[in-house]
XYZ file of C-alpha atoms in Angstrom:
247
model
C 20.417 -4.600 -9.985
C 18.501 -1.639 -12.016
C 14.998 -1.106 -11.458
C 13.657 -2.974 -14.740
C 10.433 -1.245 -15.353
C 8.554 -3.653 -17.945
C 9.528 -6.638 -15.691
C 8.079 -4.408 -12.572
C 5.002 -4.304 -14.830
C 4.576 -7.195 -16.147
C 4.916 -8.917 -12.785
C 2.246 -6.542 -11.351
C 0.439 -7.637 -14.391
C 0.398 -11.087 -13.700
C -0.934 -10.693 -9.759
C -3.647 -8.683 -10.679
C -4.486 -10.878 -13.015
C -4.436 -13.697 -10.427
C -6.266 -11.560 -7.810
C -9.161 -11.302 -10.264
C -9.327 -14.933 -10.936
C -9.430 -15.407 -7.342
C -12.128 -13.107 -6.682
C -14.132 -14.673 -9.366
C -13.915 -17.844 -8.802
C -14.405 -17.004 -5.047
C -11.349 -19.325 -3.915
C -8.481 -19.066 -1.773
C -5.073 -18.493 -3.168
C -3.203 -21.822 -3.261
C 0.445 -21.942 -2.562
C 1.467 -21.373 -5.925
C -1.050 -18.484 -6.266
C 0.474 -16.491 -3.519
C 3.860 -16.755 -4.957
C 2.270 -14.855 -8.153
C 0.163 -12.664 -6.203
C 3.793 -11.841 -3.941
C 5.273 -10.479 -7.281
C 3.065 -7.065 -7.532
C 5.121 -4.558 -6.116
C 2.966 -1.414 -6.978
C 3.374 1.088 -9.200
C 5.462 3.990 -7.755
C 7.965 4.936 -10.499
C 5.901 3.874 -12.988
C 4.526 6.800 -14.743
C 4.011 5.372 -17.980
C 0.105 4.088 -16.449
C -0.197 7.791 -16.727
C -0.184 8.312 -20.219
C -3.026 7.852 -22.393
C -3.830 4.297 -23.513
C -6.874 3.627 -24.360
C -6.215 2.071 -27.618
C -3.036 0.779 -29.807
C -3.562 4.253 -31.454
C -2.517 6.313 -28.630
C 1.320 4.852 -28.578
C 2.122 7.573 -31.413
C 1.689 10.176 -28.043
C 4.319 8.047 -25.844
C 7.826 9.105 -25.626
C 10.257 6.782 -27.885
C 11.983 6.016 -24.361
C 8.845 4.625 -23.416
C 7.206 2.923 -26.346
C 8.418 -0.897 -25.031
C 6.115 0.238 -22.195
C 3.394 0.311 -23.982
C 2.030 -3.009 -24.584
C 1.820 -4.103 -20.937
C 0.477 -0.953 -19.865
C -2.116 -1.779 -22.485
C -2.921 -5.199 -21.563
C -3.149 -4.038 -17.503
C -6.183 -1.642 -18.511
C -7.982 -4.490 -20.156
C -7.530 -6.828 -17.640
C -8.561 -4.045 -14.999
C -11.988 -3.229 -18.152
C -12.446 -6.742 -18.199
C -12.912 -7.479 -14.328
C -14.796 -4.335 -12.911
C -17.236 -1.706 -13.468
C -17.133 1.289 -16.083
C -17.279 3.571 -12.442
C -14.458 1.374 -10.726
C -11.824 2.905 -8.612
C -9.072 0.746 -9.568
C -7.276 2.411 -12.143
C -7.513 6.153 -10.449
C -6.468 4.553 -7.316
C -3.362 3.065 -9.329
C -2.430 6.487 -10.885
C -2.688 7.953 -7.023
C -0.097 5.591 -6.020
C 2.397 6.468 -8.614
C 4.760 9.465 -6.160
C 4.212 6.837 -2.703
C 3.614 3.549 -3.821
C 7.445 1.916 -3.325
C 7.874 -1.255 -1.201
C 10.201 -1.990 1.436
C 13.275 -4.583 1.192
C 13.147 -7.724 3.442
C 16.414 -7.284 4.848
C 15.284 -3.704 5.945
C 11.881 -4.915 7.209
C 13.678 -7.500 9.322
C 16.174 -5.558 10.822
C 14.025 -2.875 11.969
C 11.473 -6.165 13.627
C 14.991 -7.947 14.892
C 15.736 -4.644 16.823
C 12.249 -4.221 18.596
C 12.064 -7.648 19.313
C 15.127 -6.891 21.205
C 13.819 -4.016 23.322
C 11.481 -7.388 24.718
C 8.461 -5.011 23.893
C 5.515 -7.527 23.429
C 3.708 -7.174 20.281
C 0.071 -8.020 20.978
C -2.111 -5.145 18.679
C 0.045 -4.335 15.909
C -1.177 -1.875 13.044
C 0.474 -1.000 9.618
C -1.233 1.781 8.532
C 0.473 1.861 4.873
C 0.880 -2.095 4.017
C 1.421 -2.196 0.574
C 1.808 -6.370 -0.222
C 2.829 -6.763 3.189
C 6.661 -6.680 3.630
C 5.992 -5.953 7.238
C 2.839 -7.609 8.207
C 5.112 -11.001 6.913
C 7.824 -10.482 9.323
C 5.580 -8.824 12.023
C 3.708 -12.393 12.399
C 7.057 -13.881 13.293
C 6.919 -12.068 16.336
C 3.205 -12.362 17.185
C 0.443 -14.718 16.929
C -2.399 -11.972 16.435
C -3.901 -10.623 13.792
C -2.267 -7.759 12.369
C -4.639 -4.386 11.532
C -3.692 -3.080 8.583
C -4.880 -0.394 5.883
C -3.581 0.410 2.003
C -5.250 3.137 0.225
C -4.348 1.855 -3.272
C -7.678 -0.431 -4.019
C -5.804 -3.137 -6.059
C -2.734 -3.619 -3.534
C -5.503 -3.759 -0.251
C -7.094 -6.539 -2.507
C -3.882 -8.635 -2.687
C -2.841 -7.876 0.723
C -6.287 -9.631 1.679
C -5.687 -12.738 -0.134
C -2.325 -12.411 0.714
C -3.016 -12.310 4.493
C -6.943 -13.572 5.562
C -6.620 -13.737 9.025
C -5.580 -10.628 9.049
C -7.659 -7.224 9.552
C -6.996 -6.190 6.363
C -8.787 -2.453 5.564
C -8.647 -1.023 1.676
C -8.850 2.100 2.716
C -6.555 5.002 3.590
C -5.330 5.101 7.098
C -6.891 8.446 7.155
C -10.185 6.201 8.138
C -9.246 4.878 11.042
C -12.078 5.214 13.453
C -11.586 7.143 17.015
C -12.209 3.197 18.301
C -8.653 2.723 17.895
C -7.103 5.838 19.503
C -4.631 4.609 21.990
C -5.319 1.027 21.212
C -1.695 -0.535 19.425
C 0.987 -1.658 20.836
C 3.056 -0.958 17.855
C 2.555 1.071 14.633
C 5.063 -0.194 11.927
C 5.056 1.204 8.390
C 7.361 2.496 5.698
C 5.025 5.640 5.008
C 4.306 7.530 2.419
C 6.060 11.102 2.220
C 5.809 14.101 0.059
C 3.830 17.282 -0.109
C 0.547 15.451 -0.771
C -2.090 16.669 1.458
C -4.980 14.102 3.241
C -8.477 14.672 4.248
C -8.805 13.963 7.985
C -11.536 15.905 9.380
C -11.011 15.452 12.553
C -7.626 17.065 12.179
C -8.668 19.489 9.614
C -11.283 20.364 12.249
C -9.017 19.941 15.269
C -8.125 22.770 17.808
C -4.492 21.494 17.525
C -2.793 23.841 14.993
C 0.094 20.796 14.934
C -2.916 18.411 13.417
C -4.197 20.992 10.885
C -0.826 21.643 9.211
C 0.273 18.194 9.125
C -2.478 17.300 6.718
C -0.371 19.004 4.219
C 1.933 16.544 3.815
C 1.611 13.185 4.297
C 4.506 12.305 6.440
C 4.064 14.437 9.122
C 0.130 13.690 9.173
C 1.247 9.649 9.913
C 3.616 10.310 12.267
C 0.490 12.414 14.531
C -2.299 10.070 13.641
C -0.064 7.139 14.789
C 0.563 8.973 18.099
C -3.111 9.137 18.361
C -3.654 5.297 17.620
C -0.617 4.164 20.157
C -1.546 3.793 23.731
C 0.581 4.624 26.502
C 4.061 3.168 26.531
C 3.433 1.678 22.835
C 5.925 2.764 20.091
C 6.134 3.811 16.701
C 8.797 2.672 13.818
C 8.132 4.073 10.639
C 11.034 4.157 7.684
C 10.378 8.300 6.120
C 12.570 10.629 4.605
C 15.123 12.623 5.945
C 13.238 16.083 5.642
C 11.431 14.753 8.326
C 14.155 14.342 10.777
């Protein structure tokens, strides 16, 4: 099946929607809640919340190919107007997201969990340093009773994720920081991470001796792969999905 781009939206849409509900009526999600709130899937691929849309005026400056578009990317910047602060985050940290933000199939997820759980590797202080909605923190929990740590830059995903998952350590932050508390602290580090050429403020690597931690701030891949190694203690391990450049 295609990747359908207004029903992408519209189901983001609807969970933030719920999220904000949630937050101001100060509840927990009920069962049927969570199934709306499971339905965001972020907005990588959807550069359309990058055009201008501040009004119904400004769909004369939208590409014909992505008029239909439109509407719902309308109605997502008044819900966002209507539930925060003029100086929010939320809708920069959604345009941020855009090149990295793309979530992980179950079937993946569970394969990759099947074949640690394997190994007989006992999963006691787990982090997922790039959690998105939680594809992995859901099947991680399978294997383990303990909270899960776990950190998404993008502000409106981390506030799902914690509704999603309460009893979890759930940070809205980037895993950038992650205090020097947890260096060689996990277990396991389990992520699909972000990759590309997009650089990340770490000082402690930017200020590092280590010429290896300097350069990887220059791209995001390589900067997860050495932070986890900082994070994992001694005979822990790492499984992160990236891209083959990285190989």
């Amino acid at each position: 099946m295609g990747f359908n781009k207004k029903k992408h939206l519209e189901d983001n849409i609807l969970a933030i929607r719920t999220v904000f509900d949630l937050q101001k009526r100060g509840a927990k999600a009920t069962a049927e809640e969570i199934k709306m709130l499971k339905k965001y899937k972020g907005f990588g691929g959807l550069k359309c919340i990058l055009q201008p849309c501040e009004s119904s005026a400004d769909k004369e400056k939208w590409n014909e190919s992505e008029k239909d578009l439109f509407a719902p990317t309308l109605m997502l910047y008044d819900i966002i107007r209507q539930n925060s602060s003029p100086d929010s985050k939320y809708v920069e940290s959604i345009q941020n997201s855009v090149l990295t933000a793309f979530y992980t199939p179950s079937v993946v997820v569970e394969s990759i969990m099947k074949a640690l759980a394997d190994t007989g590797i006992r999963l006691e202080k787990v982090l997922e340093p790039s959690a998105g909605t939680g594809a992995f923190t859901e099947v991680i929990k399978k294997y383990t009773d303990t909270p899960v740590t776990c950190y998404e830059k993008d502000l409106l995903t981390g506030k799902i994720l914690q509704y999603l998952y309460p009893q979890d350590y759930v940070h809205p932050a980037g895993f950038e920081t992650i205090t020097d508390h947890y260096n060689n602290y996990f277990d396991g580090v389990i992520s699909n991470i972000p990759f590309g050429q997009i650089r990340v403020f770490d000082s402690s690597f930017l200020e590092s001796k280590d010429t290896c931690k300097q350069r990887s701030t220059a791209a995001i891949h390589n900067y997860f792969f050495l932070k986890a190694i900082e994070v994992t203690r001694e005979g822990g391990f790492i499984a992160f999905i990236t891209s083959q450049g990285v190989l």
